[in-house]
mmCIF file of C-alpha atoms and ligand atoms in Angstrom:
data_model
loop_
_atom_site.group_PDB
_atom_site.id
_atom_site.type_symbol
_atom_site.label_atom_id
_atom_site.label_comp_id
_atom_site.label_asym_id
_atom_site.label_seq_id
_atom_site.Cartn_x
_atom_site.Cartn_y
_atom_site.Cartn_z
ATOM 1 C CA UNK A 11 -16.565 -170.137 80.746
ATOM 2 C CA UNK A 12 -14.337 -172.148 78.322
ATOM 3 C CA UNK A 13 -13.436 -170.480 74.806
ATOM 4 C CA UNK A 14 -13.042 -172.883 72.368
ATOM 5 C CA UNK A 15 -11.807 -172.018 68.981
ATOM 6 C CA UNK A 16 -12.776 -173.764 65.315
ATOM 7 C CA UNK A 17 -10.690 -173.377 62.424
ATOM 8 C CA UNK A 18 -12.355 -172.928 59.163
ATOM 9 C CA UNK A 19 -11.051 -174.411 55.462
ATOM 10 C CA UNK A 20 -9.011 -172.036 54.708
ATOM 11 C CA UNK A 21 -9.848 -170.061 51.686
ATOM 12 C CA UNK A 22 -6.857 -168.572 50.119
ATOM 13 C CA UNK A 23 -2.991 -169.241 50.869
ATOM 14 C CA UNK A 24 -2.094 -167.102 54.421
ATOM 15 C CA UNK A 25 -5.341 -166.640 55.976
ATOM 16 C CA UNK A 26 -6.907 -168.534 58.469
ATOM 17 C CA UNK A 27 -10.218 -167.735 60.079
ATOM 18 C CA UNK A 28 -11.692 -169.541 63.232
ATOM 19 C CA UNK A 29 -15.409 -169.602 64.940
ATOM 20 C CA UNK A 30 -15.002 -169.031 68.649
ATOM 21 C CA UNK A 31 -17.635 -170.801 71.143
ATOM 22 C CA UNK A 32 -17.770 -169.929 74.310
ATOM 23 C CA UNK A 33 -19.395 -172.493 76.969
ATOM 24 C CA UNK A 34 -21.184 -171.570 80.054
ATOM 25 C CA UNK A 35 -22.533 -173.426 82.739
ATOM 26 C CA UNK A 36 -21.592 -176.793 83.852
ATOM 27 C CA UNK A 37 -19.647 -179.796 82.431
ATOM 28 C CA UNK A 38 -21.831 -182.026 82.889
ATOM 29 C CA UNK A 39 -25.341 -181.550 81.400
ATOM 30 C CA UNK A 40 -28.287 -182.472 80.336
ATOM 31 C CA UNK A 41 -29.961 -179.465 78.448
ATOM 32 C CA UNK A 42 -27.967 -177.306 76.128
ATOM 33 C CA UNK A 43 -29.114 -173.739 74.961
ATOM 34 C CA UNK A 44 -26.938 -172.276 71.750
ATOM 35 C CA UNK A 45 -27.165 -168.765 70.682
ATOM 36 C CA UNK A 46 -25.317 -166.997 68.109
ATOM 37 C CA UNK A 47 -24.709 -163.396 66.528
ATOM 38 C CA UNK A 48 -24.026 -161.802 63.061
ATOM 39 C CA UNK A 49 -24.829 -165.020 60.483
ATOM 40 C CA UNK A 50 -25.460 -162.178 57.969
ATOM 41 C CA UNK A 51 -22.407 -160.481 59.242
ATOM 42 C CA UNK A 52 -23.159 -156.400 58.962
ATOM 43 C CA UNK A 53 -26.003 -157.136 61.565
ATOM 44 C CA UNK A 54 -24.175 -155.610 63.762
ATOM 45 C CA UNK A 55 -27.177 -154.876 66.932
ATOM 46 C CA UNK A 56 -27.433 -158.496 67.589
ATOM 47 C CA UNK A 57 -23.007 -158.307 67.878
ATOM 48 C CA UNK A 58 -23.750 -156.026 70.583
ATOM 49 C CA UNK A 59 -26.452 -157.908 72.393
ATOM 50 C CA UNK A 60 -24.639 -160.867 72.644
ATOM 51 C CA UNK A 61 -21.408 -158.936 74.103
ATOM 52 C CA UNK A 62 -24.452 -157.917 76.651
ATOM 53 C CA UNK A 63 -24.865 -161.564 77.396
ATOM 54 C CA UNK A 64 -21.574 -162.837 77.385
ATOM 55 C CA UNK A 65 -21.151 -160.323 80.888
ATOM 56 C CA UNK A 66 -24.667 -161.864 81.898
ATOM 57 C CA UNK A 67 -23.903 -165.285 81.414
ATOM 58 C CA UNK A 68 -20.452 -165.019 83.315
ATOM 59 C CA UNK A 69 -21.943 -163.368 85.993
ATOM 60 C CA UNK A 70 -25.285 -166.151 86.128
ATOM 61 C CA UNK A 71 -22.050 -168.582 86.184
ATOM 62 C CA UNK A 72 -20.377 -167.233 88.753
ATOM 63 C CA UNK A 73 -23.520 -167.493 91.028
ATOM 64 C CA UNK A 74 -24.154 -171.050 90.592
ATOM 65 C CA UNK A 75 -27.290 -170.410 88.441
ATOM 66 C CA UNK A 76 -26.769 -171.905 85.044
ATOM 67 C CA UNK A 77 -28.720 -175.327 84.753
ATOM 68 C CA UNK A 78 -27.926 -175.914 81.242
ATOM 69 C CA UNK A 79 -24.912 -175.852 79.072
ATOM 70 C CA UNK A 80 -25.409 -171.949 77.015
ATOM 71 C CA UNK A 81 -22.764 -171.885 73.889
ATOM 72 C CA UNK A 82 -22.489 -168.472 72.987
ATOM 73 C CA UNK A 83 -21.214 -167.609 69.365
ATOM 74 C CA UNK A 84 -20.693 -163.899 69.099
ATOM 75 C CA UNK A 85 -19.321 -163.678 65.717
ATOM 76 C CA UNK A 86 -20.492 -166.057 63.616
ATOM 77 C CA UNK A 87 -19.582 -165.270 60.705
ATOM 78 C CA UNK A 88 -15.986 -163.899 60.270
ATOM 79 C CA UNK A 89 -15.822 -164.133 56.852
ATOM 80 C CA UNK A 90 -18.418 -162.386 56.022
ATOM 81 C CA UNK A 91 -17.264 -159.693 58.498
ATOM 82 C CA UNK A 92 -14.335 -159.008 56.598
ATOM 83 C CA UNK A 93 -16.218 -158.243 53.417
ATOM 84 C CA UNK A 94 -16.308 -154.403 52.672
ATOM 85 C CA UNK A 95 -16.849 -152.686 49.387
ATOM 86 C CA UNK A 96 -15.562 -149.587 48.823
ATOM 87 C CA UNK A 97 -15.994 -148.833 52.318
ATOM 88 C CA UNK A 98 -19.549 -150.746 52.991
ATOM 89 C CA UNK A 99 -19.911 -153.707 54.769
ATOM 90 C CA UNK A 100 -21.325 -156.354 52.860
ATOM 91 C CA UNK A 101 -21.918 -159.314 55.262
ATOM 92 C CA UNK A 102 -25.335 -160.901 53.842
ATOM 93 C CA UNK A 103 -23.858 -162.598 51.214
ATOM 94 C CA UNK A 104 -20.522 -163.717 50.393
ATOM 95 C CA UNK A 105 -19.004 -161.650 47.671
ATOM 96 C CA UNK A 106 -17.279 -164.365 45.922
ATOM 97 C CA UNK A 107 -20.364 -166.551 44.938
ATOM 98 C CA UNK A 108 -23.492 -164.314 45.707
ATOM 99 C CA UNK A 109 -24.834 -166.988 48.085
ATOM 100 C CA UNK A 110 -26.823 -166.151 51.165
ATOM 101 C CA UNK A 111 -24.996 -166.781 54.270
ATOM 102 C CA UNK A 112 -28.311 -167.824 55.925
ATOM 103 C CA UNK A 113 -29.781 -170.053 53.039
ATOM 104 C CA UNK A 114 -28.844 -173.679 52.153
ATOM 105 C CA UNK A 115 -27.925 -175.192 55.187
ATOM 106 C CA UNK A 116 -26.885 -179.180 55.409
ATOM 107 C CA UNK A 117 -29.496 -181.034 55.504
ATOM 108 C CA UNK A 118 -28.555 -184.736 56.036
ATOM 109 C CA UNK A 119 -31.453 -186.344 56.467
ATOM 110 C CA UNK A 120 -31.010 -189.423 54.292
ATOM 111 C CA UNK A 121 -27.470 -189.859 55.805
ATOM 112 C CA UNK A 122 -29.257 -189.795 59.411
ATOM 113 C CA UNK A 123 -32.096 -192.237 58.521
ATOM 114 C CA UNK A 124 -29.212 -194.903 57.336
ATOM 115 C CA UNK A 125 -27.256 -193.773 60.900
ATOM 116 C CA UNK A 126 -30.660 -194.667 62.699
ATOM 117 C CA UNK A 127 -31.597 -197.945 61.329
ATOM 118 C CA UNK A 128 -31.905 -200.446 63.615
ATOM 119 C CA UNK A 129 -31.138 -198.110 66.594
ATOM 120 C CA UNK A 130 -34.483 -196.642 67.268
ATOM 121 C CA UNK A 131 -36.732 -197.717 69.992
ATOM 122 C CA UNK A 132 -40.009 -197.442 71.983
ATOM 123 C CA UNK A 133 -38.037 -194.796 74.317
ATOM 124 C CA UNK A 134 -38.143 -191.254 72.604
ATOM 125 C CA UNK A 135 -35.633 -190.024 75.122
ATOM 126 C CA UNK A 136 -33.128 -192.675 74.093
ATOM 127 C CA UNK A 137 -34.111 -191.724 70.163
ATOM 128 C CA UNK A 138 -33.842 -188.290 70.288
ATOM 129 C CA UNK A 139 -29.912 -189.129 71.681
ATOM 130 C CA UNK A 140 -29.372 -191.739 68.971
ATOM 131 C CA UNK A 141 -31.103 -188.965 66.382
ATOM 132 C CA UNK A 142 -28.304 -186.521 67.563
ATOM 133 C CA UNK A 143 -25.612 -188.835 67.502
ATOM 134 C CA UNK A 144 -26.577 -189.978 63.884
ATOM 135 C CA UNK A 145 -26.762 -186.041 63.324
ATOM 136 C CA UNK A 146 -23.472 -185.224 64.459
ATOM 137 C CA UNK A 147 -21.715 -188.288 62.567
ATOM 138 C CA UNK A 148 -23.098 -187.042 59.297
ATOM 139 C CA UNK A 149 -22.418 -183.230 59.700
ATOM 140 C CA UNK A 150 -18.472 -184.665 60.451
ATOM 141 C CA UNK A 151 -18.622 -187.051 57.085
ATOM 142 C CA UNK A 152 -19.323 -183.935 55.311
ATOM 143 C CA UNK A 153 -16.209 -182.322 53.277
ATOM 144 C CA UNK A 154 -16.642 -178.680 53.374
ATOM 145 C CA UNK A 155 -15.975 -177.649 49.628
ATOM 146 C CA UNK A 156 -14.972 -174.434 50.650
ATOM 147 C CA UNK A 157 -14.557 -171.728 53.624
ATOM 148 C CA UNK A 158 -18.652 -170.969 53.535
ATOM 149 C CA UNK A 159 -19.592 -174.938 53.796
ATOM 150 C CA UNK A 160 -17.246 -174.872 56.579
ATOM 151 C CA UNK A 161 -18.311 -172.474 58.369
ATOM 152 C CA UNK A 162 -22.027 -173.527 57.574
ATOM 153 C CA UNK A 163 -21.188 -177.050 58.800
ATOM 154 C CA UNK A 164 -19.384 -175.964 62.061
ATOM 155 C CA UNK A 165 -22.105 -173.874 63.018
ATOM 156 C CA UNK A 166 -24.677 -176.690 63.007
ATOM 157 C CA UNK A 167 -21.995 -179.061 64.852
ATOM 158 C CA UNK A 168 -21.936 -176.283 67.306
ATOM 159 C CA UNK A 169 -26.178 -176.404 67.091
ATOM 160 C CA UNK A 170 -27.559 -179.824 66.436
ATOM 161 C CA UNK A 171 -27.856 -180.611 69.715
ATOM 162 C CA UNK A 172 -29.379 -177.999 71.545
ATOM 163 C CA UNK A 173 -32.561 -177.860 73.131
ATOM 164 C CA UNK A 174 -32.994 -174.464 72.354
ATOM 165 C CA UNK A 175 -30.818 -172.160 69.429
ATOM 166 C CA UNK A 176 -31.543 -168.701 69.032
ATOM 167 C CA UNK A 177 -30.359 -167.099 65.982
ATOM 168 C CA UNK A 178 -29.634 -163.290 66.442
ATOM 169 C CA UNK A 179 -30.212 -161.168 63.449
ATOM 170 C CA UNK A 180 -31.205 -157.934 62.630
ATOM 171 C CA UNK A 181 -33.267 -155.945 59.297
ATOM 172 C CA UNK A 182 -33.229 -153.276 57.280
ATOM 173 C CA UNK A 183 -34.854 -150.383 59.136
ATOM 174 C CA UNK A 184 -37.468 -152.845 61.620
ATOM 175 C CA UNK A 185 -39.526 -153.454 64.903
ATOM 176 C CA UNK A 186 -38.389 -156.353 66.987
ATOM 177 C CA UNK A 187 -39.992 -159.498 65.434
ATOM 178 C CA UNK A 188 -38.889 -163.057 65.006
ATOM 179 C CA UNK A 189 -39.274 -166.257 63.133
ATOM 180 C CA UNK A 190 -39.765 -169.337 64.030
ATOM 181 C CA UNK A 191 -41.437 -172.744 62.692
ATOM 182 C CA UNK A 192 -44.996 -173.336 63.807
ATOM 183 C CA UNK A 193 -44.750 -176.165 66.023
ATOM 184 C CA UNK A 194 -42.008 -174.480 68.417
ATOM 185 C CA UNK A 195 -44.109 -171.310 68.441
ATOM 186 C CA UNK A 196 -45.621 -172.624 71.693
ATOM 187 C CA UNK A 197 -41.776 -172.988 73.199
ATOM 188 C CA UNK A 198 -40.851 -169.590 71.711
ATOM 189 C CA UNK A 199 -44.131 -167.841 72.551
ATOM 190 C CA UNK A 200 -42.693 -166.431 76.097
ATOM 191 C CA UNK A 201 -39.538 -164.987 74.340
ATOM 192 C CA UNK A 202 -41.715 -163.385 72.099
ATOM 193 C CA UNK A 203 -43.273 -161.179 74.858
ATOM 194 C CA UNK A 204 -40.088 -160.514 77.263
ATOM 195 C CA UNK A 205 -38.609 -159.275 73.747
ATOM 196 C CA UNK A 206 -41.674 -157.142 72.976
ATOM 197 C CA UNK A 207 -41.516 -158.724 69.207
ATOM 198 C CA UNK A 208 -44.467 -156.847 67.521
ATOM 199 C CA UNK A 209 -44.484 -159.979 64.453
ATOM 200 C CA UNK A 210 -43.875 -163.366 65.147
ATOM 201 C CA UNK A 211 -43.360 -165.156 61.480
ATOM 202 C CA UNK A 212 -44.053 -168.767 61.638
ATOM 203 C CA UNK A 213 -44.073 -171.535 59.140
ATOM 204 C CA UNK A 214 -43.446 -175.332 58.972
ATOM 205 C CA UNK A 215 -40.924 -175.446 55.482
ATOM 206 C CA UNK A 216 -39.984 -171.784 53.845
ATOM 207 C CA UNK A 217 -37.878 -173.734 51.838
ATOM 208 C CA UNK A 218 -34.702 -171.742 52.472
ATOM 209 C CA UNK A 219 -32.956 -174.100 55.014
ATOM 210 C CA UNK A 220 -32.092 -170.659 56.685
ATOM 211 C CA UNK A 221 -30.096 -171.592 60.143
ATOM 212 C CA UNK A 222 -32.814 -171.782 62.726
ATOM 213 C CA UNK A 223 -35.214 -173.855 60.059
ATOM 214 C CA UNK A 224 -32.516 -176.940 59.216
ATOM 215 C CA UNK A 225 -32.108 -177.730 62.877
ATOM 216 C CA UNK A 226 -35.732 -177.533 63.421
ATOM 217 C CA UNK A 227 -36.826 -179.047 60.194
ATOM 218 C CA UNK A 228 -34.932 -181.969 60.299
ATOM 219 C CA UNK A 229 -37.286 -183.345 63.331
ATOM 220 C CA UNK A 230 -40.229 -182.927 61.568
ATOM 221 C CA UNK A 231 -39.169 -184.765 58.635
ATOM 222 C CA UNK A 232 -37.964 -187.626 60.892
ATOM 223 C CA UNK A 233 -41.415 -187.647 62.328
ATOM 224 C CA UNK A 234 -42.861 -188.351 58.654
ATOM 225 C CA UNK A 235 -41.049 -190.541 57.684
ATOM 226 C CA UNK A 236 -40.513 -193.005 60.574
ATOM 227 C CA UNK A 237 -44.238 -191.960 61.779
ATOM 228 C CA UNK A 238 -46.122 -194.505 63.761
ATOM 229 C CA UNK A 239 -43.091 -196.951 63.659
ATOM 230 C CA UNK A 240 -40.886 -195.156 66.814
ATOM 231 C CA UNK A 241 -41.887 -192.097 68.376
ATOM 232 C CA UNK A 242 -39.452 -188.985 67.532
ATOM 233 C CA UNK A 243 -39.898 -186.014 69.340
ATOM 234 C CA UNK A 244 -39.505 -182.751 68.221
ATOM 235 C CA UNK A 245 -35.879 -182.649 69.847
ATOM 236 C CA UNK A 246 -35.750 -178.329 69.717
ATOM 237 C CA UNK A 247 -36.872 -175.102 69.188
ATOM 238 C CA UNK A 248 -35.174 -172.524 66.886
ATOM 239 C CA UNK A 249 -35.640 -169.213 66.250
ATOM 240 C CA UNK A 250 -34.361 -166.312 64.913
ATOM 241 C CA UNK A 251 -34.650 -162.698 66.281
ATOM 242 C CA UNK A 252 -34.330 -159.885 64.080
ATOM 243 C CA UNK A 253 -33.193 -156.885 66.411
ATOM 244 C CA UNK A 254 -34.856 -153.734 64.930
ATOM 245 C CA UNK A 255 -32.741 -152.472 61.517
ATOM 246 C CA UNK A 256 -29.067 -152.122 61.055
ATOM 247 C CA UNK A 257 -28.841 -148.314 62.300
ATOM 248 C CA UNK A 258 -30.475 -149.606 66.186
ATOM 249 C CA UNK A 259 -26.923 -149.766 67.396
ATOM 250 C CA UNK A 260 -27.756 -148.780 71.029
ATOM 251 C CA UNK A 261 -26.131 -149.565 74.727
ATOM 252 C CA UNK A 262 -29.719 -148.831 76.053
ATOM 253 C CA UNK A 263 -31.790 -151.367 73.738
ATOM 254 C CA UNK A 264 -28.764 -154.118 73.371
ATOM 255 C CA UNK A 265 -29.148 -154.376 77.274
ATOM 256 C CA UNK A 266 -32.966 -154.577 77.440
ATOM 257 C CA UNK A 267 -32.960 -157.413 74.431
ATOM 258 C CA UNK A 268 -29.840 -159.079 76.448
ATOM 259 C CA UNK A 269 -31.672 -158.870 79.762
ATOM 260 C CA UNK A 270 -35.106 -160.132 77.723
ATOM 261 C CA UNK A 271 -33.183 -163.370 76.874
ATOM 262 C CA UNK A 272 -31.936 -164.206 80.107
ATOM 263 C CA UNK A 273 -35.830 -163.640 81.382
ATOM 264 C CA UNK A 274 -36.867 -165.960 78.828
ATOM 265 C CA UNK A 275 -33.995 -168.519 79.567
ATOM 266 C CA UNK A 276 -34.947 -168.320 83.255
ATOM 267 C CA UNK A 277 -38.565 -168.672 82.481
ATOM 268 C CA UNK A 278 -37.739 -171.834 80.340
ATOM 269 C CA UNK A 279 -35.859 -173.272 83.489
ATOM 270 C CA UNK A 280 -32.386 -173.042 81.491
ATOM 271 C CA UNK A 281 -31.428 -171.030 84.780
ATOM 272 C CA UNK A 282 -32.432 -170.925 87.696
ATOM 273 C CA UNK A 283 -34.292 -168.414 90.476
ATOM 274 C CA UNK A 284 -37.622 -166.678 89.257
ATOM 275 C CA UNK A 285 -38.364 -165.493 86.291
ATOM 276 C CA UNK A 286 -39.794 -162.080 85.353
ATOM 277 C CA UNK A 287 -43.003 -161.409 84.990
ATOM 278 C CA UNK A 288 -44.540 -162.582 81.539
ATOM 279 C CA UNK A 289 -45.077 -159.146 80.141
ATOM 280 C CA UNK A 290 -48.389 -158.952 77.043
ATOM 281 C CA UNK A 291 -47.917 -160.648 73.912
ATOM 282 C CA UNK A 292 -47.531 -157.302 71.339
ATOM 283 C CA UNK A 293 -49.057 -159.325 68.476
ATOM 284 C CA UNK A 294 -50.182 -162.577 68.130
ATOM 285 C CA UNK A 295 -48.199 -165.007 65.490
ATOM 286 C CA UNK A 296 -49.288 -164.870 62.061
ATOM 287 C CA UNK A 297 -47.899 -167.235 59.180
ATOM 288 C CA UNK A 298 -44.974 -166.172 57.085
ATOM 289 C CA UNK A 299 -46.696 -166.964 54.128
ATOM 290 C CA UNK A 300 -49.465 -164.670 55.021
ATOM 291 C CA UNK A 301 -47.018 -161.817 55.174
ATOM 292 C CA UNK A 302 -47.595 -159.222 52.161
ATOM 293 C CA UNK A 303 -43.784 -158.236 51.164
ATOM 294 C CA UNK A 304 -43.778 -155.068 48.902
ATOM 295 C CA UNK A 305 -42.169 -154.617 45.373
ATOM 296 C CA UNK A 306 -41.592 -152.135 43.722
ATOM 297 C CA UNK A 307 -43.571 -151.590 40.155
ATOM 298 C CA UNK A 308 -41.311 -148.659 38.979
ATOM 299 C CA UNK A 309 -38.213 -147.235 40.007
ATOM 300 C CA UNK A 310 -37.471 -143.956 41.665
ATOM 301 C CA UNK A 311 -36.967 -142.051 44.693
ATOM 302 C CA UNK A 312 -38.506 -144.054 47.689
ATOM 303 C CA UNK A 313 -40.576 -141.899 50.189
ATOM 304 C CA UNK A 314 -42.368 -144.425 52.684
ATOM 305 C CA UNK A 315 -46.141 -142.994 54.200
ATOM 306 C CA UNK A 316 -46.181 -145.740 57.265
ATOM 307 C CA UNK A 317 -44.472 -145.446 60.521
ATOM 308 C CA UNK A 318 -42.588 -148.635 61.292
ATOM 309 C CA UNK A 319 -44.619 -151.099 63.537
ATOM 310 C CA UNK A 320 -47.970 -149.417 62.875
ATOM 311 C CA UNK A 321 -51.020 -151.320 61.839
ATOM 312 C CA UNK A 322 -52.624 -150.776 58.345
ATOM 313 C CA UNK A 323 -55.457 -151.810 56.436
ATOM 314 C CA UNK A 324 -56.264 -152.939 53.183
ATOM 315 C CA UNK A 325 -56.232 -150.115 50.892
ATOM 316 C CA UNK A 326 -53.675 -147.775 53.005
ATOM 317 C CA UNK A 327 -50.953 -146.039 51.053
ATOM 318 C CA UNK A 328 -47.388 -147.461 51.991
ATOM 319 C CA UNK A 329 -44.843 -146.132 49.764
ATOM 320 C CA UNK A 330 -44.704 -143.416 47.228
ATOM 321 C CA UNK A 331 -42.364 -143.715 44.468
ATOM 322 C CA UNK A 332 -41.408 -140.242 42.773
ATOM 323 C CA UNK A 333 -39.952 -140.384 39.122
ATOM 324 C CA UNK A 334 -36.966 -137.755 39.371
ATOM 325 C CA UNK A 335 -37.988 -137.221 35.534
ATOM 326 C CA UNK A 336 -41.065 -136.732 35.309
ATOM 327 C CA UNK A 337 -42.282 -135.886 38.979
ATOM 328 C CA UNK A 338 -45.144 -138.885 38.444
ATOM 329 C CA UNK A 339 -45.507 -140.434 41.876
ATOM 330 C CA UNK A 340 -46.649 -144.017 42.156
ATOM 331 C CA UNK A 341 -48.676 -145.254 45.197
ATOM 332 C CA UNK A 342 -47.860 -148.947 46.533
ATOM 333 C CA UNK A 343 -50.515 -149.914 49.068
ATOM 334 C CA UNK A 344 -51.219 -152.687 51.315
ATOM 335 C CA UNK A 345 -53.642 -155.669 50.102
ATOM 336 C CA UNK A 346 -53.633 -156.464 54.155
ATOM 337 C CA UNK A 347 -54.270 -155.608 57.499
ATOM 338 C CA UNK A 348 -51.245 -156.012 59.969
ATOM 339 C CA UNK A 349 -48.113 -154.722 61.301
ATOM 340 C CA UNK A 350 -45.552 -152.739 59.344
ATOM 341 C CA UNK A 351 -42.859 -154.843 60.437
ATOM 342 C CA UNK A 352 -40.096 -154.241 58.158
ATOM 343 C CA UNK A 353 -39.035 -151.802 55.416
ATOM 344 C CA UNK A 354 -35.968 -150.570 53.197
ATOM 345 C CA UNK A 355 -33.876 -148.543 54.196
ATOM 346 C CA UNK A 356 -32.210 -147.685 51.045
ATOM 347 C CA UNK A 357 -34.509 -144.591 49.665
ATOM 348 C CA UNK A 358 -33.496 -145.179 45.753
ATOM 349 C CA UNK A 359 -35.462 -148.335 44.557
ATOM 350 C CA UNK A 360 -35.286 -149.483 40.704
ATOM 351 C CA UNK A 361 -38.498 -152.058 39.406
ATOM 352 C CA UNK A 362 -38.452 -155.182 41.540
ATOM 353 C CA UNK A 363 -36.892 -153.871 44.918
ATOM 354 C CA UNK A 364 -38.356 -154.835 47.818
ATOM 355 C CA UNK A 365 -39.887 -152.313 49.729
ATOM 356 C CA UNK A 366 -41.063 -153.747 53.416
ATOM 357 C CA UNK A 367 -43.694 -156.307 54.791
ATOM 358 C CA UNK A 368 -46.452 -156.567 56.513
ATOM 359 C CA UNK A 369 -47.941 -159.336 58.792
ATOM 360 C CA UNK A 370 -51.508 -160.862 57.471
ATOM 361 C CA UNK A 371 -53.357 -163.729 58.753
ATOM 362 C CA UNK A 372 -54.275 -165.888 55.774
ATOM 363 C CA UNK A 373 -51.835 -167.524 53.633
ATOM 364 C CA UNK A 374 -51.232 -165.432 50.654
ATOM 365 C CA UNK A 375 -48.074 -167.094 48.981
ATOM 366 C CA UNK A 376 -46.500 -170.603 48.222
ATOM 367 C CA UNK A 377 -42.833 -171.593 47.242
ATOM 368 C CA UNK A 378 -39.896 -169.855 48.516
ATOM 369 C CA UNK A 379 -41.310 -167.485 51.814
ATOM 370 C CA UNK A 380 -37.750 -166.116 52.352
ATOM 371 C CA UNK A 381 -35.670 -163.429 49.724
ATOM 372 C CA UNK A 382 -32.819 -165.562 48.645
HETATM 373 ZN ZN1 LIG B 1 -30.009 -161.591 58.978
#
């Protein structure tokens, strides 16, 4: 394994943070797997994971068995990591400017069409290197304004060019579930069942340019655009996998989601020997826009009536909401039948707080799919 590490822009005078990648398998490669922890930095389960699979991969070295370059980023966001509030970690957004550390990624798909010109051919093996080359050259002609952009911009330099990225997150109070855009679903499909994700969120442009979505995005907008002239193939698949809520801290579940990832890099021949048995799918896909996400109509104390992970049906009462005045109690219910997947964990909830989702079949909403 070879540590490298990346200095960001440094914010203010005497500090100095750095991203550290660490690089397993051999030097020479052909396929590249990336994988990194804590974007949204107070996600702490996926930290632990990924310590998990650091010991994995080193051992899986050691024996010969990696086929792939795996880059393993198991803090990726030590900025945000350093942000507490009287006491509380506050690692979703950074504190200075309110912005998402998972939204608004670069984007530079004008800057790679210009790279491209004239350098695209009949071959789609020799495009999709020119495509990453053009990639990497405009992610480097980028000036970071400040420590976020840097840190946003080194993490796709660390990304663009994988095969495969998996983006390890975790929710509020959750079940395992994932997203991921629709056309890698069939890639991401078998790491959906060795994970035992019971929602699998997928859509084509959420319009959030979270991580996972502006590597994957940016082939399907090549595709448009240069469609029918040179075929561009869909150079990865990205996801992101939220494990369980912020509380699931645990030795016991951080191994079984570690050791689910190396079945599912084995299965996808990123290492070799044979792969585990493909265990059931816990719940088919369904598209992120036809999740139902909860809000609250009143404030007050939050008491939720669902079990995480179960299945409801239109109609079915989901949260009560108790006035602390005047002892009313409101009744949110579900407009659709799915899966509980995700819900607040914060019991207090004022007009307009989210209060959990549930996974539906038909498209329900347009526009932004992600909060911001
Ligand atoms: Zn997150």
């Amino acid at each position: 394994m070879k540590r490298i590490a990346h200095p960001l822009l440094t914010a203010t005078h005497g500090t100095q943070r750095e991203i550290v990648s660490e690089h397993f398998g051999p030097d020479v490669y052909t396929r590249k797997v990336y994988i990194q922890a804590c974007l949204h930095a107070d996600e702490t389960p996926a930290m632990l994971v990924a310590t998990d699979l650091r010991q994995r991969l080193l051992a899986l070295e050691a024996a010969g068995r990696l086929t792939a370059q795996i880059v393993l980023v198991p803090v990726a966001n030590p900025a945000g990591l350093a942000q507490f509030v009287m006491g509380a970690p506050s690692g979703r957004f950074e504190l200075a400017s309110g912005r998402n550390y998972n939204r608004d990624f670069p984007f530079p798909l004008e800057a790679i069409l210009q790279r491209v010109e004239g350098e695209l051919t009949d071959d789609a093996q020799h495009n999709l290197k020119a495509v990453r080359a053009a990639w990497q050259q405009s992610l480097e002609a980028i000036a970071p304004r400040d420590e976020m952009a840097s840190l946003q911009r080194r993490l796709m330099l660390l990304a663009h060019d994988a095969d495969l990225v998996l983006d390890l997150h975790c929710s509020r109070e959750a079940v395992m579930h994932l997203y991921t855009s629709e056309w890698s679903w069939e890639q991401v499909e078998p790491l959906a069942r060795y994970i035992g994700a019971k929602a699998s969120l997928l859509s084509v442009d959420s319009q959030a340019l979270s991580f996972d979505e502006a590597l994957s995005l940016i082939w399907w907008r090549l595709r448009e655009r240069l469609q029918g002239a040179y075929p561009i193939p869909l150079g990865n698949a990205c996801v992101t996998v939220e494990h369980r809520g912020q509380r699931d801290v645990d030795s016991a579940l951080a191994q079984q989601d570690a050791g689910a990832i190396i079945d599912y890099l084995c299965h996808a021949g990123f290492i070799s020997g044979e792969p585990a048995a493909l265990p059931e799918l816990r719940w088919p896909g369904t598209p992120l826009a036809g999740s139902e996400q909860f809000i609250a109509p009143v404030g007050g104390v939050l008491v939720h009536r669902v079990a995480l992970g179960a299945q409801v049906q239109p109609g079915e009462p989901m949260f009560d909401l108790i006035d602390p005045l005047s002892g009313e109690v409101t009744t949110v219910r579900s407009a659709t039948a799915g899966v509980l997947y995700m819900r607040r964990d914060v019991r207090f909830v004022r007009p307009g707080d989210p209060l959990g989702r549930v996974t539906g079949t038909t498209p329900i909403r347009t526009g932004k799919l992600l909060s911001a």
